[in-house]
Coordinates of C-alpha atoms in Angstrom, one line a residue:
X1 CA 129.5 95.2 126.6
X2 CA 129.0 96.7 123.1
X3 CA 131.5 99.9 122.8
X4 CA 130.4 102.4 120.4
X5 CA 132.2 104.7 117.8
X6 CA 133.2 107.6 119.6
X7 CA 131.9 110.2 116.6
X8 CA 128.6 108.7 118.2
X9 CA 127.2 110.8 120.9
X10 CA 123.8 110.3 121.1
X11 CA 120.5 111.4 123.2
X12 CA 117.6 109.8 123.0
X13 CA 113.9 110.5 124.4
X14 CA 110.3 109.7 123.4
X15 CA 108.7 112.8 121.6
X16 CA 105.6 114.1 123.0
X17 CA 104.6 117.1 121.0
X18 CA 102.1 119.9 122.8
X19 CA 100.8 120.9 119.5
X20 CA 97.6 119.4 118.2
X21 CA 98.1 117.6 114.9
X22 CA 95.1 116.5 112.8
X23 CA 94.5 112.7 112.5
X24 CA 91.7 110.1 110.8
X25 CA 90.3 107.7 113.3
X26 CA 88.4 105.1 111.3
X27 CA 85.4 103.0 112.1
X28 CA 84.5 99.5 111.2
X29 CA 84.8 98.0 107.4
X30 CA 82.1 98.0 105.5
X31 CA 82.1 95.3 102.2
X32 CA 80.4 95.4 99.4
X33 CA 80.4 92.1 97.2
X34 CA 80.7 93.7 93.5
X35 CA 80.9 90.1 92.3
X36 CA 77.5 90.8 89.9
X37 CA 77.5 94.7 89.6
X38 CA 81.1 95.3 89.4
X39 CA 84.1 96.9 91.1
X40 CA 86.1 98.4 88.5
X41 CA 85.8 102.1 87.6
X42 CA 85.2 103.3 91.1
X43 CA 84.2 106.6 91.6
X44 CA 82.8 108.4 94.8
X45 CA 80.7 111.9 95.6
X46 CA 79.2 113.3 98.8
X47 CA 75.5 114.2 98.2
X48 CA 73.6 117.4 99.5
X49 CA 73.4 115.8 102.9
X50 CA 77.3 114.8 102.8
X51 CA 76.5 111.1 102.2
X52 CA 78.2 109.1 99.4
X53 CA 76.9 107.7 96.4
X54 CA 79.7 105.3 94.3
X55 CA 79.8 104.5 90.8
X56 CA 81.0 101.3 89.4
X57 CA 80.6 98.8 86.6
X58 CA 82.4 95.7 84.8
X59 CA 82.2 95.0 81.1
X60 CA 81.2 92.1 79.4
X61 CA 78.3 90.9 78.2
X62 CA 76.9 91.1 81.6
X63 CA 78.3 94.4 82.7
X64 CA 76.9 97.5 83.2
X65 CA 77.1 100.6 85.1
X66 CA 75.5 101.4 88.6
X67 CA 75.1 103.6 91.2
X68 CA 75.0 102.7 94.9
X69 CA 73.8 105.1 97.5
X70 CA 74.3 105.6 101.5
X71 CA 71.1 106.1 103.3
X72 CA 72.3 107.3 106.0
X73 CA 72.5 104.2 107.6
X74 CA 74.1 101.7 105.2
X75 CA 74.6 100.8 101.5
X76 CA 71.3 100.4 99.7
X77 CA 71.3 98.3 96.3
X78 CA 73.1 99.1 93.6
X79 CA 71.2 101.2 90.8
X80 CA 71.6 100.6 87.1
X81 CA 72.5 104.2 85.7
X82 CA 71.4 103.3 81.9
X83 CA 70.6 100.1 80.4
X84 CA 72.9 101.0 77.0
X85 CA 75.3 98.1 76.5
X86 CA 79.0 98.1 75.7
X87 CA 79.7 101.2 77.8
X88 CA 83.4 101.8 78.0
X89 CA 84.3 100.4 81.5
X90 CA 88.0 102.0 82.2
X91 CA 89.3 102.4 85.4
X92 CA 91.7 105.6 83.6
X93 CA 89.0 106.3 81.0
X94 CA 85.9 105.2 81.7
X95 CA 83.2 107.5 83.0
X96 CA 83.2 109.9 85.7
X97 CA 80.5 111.3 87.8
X98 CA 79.8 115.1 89.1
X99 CA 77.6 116.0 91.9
X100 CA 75.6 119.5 92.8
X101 CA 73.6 119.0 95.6
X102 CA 71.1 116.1 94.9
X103 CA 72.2 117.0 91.0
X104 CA 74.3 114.0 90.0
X105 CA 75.7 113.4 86.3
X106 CA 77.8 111.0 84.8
X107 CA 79.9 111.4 81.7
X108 CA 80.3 107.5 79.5
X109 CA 81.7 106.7 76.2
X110 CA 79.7 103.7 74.1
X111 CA 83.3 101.4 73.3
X112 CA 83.8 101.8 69.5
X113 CA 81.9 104.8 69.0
X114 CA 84.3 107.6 69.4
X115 CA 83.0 110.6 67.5
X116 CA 78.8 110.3 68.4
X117 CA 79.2 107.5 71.5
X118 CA 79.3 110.0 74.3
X119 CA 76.9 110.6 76.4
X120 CA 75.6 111.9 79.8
X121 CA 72.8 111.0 82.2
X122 CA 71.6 112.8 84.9
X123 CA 69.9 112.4 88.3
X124 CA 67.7 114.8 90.3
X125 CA 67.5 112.6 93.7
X126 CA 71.0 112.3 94.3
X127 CA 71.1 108.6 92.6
X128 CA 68.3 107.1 93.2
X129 CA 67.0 107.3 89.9
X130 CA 68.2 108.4 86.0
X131 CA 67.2 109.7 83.3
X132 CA 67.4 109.4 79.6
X133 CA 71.2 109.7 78.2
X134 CA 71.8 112.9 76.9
X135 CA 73.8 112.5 73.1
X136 CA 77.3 114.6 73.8
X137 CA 78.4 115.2 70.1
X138 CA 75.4 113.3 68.1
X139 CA 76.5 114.3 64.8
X140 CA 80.2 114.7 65.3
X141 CA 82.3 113.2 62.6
X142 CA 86.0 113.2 64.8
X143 CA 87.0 112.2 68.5
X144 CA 84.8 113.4 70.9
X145 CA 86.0 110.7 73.8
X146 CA 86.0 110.4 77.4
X147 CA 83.5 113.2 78.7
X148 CA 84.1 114.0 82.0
X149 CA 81.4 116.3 83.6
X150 CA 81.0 119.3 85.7
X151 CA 78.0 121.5 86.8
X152 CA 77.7 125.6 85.8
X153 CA 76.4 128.0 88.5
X154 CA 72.9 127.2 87.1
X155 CA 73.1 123.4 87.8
X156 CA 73.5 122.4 84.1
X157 CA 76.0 120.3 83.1
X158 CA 79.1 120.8 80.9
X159 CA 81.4 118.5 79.9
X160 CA 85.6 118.7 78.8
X161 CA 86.7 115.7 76.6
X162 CA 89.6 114.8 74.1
X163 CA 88.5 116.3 71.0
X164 CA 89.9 115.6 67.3
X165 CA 91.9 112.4 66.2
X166 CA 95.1 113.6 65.7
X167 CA 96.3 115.7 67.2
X168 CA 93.9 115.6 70.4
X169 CA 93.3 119.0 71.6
X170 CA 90.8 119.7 74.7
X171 CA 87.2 120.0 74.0
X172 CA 84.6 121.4 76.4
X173 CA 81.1 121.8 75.6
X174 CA 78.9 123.7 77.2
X175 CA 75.0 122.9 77.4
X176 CA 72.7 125.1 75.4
X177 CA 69.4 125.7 77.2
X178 CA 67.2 126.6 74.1
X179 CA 67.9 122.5 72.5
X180 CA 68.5 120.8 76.0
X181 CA 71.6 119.6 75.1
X182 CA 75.5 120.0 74.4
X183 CA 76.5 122.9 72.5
X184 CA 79.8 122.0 69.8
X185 CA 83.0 121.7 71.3
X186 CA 85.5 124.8 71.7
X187 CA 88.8 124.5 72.4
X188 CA 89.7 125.1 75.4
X189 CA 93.0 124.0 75.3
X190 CA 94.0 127.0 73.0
X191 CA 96.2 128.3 75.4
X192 CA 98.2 125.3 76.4
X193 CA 101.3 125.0 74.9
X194 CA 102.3 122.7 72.4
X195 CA 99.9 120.7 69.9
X196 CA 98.3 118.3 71.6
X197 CA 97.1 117.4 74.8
X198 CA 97.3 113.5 77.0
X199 CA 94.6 111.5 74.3
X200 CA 93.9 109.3 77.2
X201 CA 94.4 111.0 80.6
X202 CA 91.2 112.0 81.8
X203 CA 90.1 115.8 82.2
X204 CA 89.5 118.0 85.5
X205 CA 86.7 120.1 84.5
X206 CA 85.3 122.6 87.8
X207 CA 83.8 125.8 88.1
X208 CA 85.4 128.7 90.6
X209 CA 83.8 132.1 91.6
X210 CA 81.8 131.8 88.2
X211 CA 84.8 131.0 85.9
X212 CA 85.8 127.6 84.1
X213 CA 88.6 125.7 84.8
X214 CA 90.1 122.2 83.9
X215 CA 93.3 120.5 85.0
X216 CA 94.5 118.6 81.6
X217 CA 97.8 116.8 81.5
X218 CA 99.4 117.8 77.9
X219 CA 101.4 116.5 75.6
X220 CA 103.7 118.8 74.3
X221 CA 106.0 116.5 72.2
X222 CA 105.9 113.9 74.6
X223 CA 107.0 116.5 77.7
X224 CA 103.6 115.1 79.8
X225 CA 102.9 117.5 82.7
X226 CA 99.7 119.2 84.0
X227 CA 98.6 122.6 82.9
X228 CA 95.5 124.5 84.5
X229 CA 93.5 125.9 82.1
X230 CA 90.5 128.9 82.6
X231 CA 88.2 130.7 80.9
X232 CA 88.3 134.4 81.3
X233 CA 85.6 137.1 81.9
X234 CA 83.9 136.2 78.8
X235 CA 83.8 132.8 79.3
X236 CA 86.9 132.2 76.5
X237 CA 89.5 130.1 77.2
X238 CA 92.8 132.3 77.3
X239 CA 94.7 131.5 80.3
X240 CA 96.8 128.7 81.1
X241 CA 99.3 127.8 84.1
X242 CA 101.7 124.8 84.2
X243 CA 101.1 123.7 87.9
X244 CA 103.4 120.5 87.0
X245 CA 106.9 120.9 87.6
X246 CA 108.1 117.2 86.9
X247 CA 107.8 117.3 83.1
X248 CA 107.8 114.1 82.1
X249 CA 108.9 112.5 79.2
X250 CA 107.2 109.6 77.8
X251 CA 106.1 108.5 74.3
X252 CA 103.5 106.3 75.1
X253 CA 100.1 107.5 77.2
X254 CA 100.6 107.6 81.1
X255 CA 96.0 106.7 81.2
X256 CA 96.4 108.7 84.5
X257 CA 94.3 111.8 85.6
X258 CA 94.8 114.1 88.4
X259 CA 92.1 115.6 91.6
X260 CA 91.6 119.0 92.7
X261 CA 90.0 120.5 96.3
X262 CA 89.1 124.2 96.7
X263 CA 91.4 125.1 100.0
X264 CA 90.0 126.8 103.2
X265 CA 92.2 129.6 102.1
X266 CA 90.5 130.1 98.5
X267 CA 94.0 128.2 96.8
X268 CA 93.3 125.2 94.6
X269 CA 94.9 122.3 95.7
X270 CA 96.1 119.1 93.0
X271 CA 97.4 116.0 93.3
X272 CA 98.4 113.5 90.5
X273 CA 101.0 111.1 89.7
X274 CA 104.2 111.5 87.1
X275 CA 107.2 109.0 86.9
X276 CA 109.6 111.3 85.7
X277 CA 113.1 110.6 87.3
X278 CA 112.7 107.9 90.2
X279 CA 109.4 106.0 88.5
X280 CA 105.9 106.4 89.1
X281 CA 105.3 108.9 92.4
X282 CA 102.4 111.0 93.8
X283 CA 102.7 114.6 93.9
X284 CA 100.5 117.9 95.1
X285 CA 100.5 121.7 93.7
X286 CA 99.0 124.8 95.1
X287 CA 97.5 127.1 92.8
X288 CA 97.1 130.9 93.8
X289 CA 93.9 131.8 91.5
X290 CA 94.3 135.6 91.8
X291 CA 97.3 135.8 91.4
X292 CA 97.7 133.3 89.1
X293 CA 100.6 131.5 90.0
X294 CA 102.1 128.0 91.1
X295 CA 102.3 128.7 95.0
X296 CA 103.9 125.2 95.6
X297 CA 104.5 122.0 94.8
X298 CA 106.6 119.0 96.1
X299 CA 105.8 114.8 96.7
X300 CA 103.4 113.9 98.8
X301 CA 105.5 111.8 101.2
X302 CA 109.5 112.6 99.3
X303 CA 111.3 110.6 102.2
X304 CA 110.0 107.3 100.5
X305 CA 111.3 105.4 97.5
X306 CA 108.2 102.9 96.7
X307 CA 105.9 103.3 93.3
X308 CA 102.8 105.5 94.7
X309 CA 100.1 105.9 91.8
X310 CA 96.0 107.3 91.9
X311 CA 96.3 110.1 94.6
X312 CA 92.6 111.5 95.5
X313 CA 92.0 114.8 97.0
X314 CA 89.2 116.5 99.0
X315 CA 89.1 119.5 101.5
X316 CA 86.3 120.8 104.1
X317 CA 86.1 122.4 107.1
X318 CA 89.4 123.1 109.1
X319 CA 91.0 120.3 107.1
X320 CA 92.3 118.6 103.8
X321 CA 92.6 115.2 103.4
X322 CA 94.1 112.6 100.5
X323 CA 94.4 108.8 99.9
X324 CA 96.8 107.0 97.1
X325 CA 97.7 103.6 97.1
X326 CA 101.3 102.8 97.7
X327 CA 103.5 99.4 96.4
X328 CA 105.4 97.6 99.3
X329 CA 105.0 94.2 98.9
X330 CA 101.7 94.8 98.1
X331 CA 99.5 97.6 97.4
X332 CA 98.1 99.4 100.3
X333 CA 96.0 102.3 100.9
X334 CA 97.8 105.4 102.5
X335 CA 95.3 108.1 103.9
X336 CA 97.2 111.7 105.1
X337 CA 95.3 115.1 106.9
X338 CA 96.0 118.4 107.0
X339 CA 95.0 121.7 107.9
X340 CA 93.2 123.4 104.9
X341 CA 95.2 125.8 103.7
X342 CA 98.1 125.3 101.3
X343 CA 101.1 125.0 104.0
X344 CA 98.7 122.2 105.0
X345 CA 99.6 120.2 101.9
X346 CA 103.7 120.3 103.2
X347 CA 103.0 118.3 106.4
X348 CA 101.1 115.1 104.4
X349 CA 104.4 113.3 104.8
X350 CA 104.1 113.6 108.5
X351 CA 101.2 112.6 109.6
X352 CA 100.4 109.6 106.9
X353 CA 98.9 106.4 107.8
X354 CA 98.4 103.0 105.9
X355 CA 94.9 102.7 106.4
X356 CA 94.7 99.2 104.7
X357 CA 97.4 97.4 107.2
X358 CA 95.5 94.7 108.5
X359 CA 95.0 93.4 105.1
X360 CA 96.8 91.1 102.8
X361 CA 96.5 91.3 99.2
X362 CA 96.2 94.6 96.9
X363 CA 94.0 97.4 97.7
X364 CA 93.8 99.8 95.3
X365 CA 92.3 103.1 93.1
X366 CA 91.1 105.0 95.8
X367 CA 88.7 107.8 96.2
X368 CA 88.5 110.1 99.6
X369 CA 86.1 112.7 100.2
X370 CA 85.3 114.6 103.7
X371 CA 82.5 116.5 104.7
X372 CA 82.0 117.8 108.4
X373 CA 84.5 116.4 110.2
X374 CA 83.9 112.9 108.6
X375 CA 86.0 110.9 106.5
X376 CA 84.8 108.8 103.3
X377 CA 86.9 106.5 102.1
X378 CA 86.6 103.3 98.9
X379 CA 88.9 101.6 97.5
X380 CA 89.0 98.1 95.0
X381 CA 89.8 94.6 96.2
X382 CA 90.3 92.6 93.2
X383 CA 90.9 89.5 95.1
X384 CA 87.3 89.5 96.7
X385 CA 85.9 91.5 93.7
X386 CA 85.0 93.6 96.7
X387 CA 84.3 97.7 97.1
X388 CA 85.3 98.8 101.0
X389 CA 84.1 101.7 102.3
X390 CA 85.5 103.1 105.6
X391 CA 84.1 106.2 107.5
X392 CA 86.4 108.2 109.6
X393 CA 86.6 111.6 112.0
X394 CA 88.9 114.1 112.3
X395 CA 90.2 114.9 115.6
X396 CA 93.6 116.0 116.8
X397 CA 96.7 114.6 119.3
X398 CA 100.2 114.7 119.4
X399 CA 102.5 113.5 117.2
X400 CA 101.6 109.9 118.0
X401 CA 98.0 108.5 116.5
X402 CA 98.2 106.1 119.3
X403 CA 100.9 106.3 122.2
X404 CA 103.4 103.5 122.6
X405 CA 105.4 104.4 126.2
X406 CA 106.8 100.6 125.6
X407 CA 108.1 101.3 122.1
X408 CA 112.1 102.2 122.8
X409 CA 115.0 103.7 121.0
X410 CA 118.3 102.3 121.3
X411 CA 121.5 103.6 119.3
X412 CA 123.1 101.0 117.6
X413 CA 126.6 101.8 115.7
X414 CA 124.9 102.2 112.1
X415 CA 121.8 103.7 113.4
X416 CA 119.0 102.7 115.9
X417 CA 117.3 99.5 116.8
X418 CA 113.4 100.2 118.2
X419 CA 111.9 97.4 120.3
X420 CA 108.3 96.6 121.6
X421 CA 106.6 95.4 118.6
X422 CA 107.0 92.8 116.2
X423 CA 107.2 92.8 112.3
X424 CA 108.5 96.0 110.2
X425 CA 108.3 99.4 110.7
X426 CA 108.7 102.5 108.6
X427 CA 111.3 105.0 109.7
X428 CA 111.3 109.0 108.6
X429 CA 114.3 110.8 109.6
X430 CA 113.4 114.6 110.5
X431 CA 115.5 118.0 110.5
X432 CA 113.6 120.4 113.1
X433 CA 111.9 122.0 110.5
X434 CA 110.0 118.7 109.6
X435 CA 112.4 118.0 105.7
X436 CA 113.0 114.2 105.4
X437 CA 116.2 113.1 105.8
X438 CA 116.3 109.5 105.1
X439 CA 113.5 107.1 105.3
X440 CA 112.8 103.4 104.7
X441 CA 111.2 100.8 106.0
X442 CA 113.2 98.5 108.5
X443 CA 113.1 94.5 109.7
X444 CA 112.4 94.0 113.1
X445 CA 113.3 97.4 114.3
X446 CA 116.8 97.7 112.9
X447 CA 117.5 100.9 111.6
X448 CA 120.1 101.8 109.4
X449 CA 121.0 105.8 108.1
X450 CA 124.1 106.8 108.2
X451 CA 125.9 109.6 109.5
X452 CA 123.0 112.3 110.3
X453 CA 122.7 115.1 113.1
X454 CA 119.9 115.7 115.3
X455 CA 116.4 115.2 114.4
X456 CA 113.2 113.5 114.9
X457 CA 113.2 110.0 114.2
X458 CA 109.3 108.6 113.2
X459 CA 108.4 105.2 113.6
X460 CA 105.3 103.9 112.2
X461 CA 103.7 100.4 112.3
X462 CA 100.4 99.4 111.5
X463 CA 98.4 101.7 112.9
X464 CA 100.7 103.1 115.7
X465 CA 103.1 105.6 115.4
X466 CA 105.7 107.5 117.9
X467 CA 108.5 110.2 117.3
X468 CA 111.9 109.8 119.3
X469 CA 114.3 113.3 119.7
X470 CA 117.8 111.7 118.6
X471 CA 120.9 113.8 118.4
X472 CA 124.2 112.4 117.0

């Protein structure tokens, strides 16, 4: 009979918590060969009647750029959004799509032409068909790349870009009704600090209670962090707040942008990625608009050590939810929910699922979005030159997604051996407040962690989850 340490006394019992925690469950896969029309440069909306429309495209000289649309009851075929050629597919930099209502626009760069090459297009039905591209900067004679666009309260479009060749400051131009198109740039990135802003991380342009705003990552002598930028009462760009507390140093560009949700409790939410200090991780920010202060900030999930990149955001309802691909072996899609307030944004880490475990080879870039309860999720599958969408709801149950009374917990004398499934797991080792302790990811249920007191001790695979009370 094994005889254990005696600094080891140990308790063990499954968890079943009374309070209701928020969880995705998802529906059947849906595939969509991009093999002709493209996978790359995924982006995703909800329409008026909370439905998703996807943009997507592959260069070449068969590429293009298109627009696929859900009718309500399934995919319909992909829509070519212009018939220009040599459209700067980027899945950091190429275009980027807005949606108000059945108002859709998207923001593209012609490769090569970096000054007059930008351009937007614009739907009225939500997709189904577009119009003639719009010229962005027609006669500019300096950058004027990468426009990213957003809608003002009266449904017209605007657009934030990198403006100037060196250094690259932040553009926005804003559409002038009497010529029906894009008014000359302004800086908007006046009150940033330093020089020069990320020449090739995309911008965050949105409107809020009838103000401007755009989440830009700068570059003030190569210090890369996020700073919110806003216009004030007279539509001028004076204000700016670093929401970024990482500041991370790199001479070289990081070609990664961030997302933003408006919270149930009127805070703006962001998540983006930095690698300063332990490589490339995702992180979230609150942002207190009336006050006009950083409210929080942390890692989404800080127990874990693996490189996380492309966090999406989206909030609606009674909840928030966000997806980023994560590298284990393989790049996987990890989907979290929360209530929709900023305290909401502190409990990702617990209640975080791979929803991509079933699946071998990388899954990655992806976009979430919710709307009334239900989930939307796409992602790229490079292997298949696939899209997958998945459609999820929102309900609520304990601290287990799916309960596992066979799963046991059994002290061992460097930590704790779980039996009742086969494969890995992923471990999370809780204080009672719900901080990460330690956390990793074990072989065949063998746990190691070290001397640690009492806590809640998470075990995840697949799909499954359940929480063991341990005390030590």
């Amino acid at each position: 009979m094994r005889v254990f340490p005696a600094f080891l006394f140990l308790v063990f019992f499954s968890f079943a918590s009374t309070a209701q925690t928020p969880v995705i469950s998802w529906t059947e896969l849906v595939t969509l060969d991009a093999e002709e029309f493209g996978y790359t440069n995924l982006r995703m909306e909800l329409n008026a009647d909370g439905h998703p429309l996807l943009l997507h495209g592959k260069s070449g000289s068969n590429g293009g750029l298109y627009s696929t649309r859900w009718n309500g009851t399934g995919f319909e075929a992909p829509v070519q959004v212009t018939a220009e050629t040599g459209i700067f597919i980027n899945d950091a930099e190429g275009p980027r799509m807005a949606v108000s209502g059945n108002k859709v626009a998207v923001g593209y760069q012609i490769s090569g032409q970096w000054a007059t090459g930008g351009r937007v297009v614009l739907s009225e039905d939500g997709g189904q068909t577009w119009g003639d591209p719009i010229p962005v900067s027609p006669g500019a004679t300096e950058d004027h790349f990468m426009p990213v666009p957003a809608f003002d309260a009266d449904g017209n479009p605007w657009v934030a870009l990198k403006w100037g060749n060196a250094p690259a400051l932040e553009g926005v131009l804003n559409w002038d009704q009497a010529t029906g198109g894009f008014a000359p740039a302004v800086d908007a990135s006046a009150a940033i600090p330093g020089d020069a802003v990320c020449e090739c991380c995309a911008s965050m342009p949105f409107l809020l209670d009838g103000r401007q705003y755009n989440l830009v990552r700068n570059n003030n002598s190569n210090i890369r962090d996020f700073q919110l930028a806003r216009t004030d009462a007279y539509g001028v760009w004076t204000e700016s707040l670093d929401v970024d507390e990482t500041d991370w140093l790199i001479n070289s560009c990081p070609a990664s942008e961030a997302e933003v949700a408006i919270l149930g409790d009127g805070q703006i939410a962001a998540v983006f990625m930095s690698a300063a200090g332990d490589g490339a991780r995702t992180h979230w920010s609150t942002i207190d608009p009336e006050g006009w202060t950083l409210s929080g900030t942390d890692r989404i999930d800080p127990g874990l050590d693996f490189t996380e990149n492309n966090p999406s955001i989206d909030a609606d309802g009674d909840f928030a939810v966000a997806a980023w691909e994560r590298n284990d072996g393989g790049y996987d899609i990890i989907t979290a929910v929360g209530s929709n307030d900023a305290d909401g944004m502190a409990q990702w880490h617990l209640q975080n699922t791979n929803a991509t475990s079933e699946l071998s080879g990388h899954s990655r870039r992806p976009v979430i979005r919710t709307a009334g309860g239900t989930v939307h999720l796409v992602y790229q599958r490079s292997s298949g030159n696939e899209i997958h969408y998945r459609r999820g709801t929102i309900g609520t149950s304990g601290m287990g997604a799916t309960p596992m009374a066979d799963w046991t917990c059994t002290p061992t004398d460097r930590g704790w051996r779980i039996d009742g499934f086969t494969g890995d797991c992923h471990w999370r080792l809780l204080d009672w407040a719900g901080r990460v302790l330690a956390a990793g990811r074990a072989q065949n249920g063998q746990i190691e962690t070290g001397r640690w007191n009492a806590g809640l001790l998470e075990i995840s695979a697949g799909k499954s989850r359940k929480t063991f009370k341990v005390i030590r």
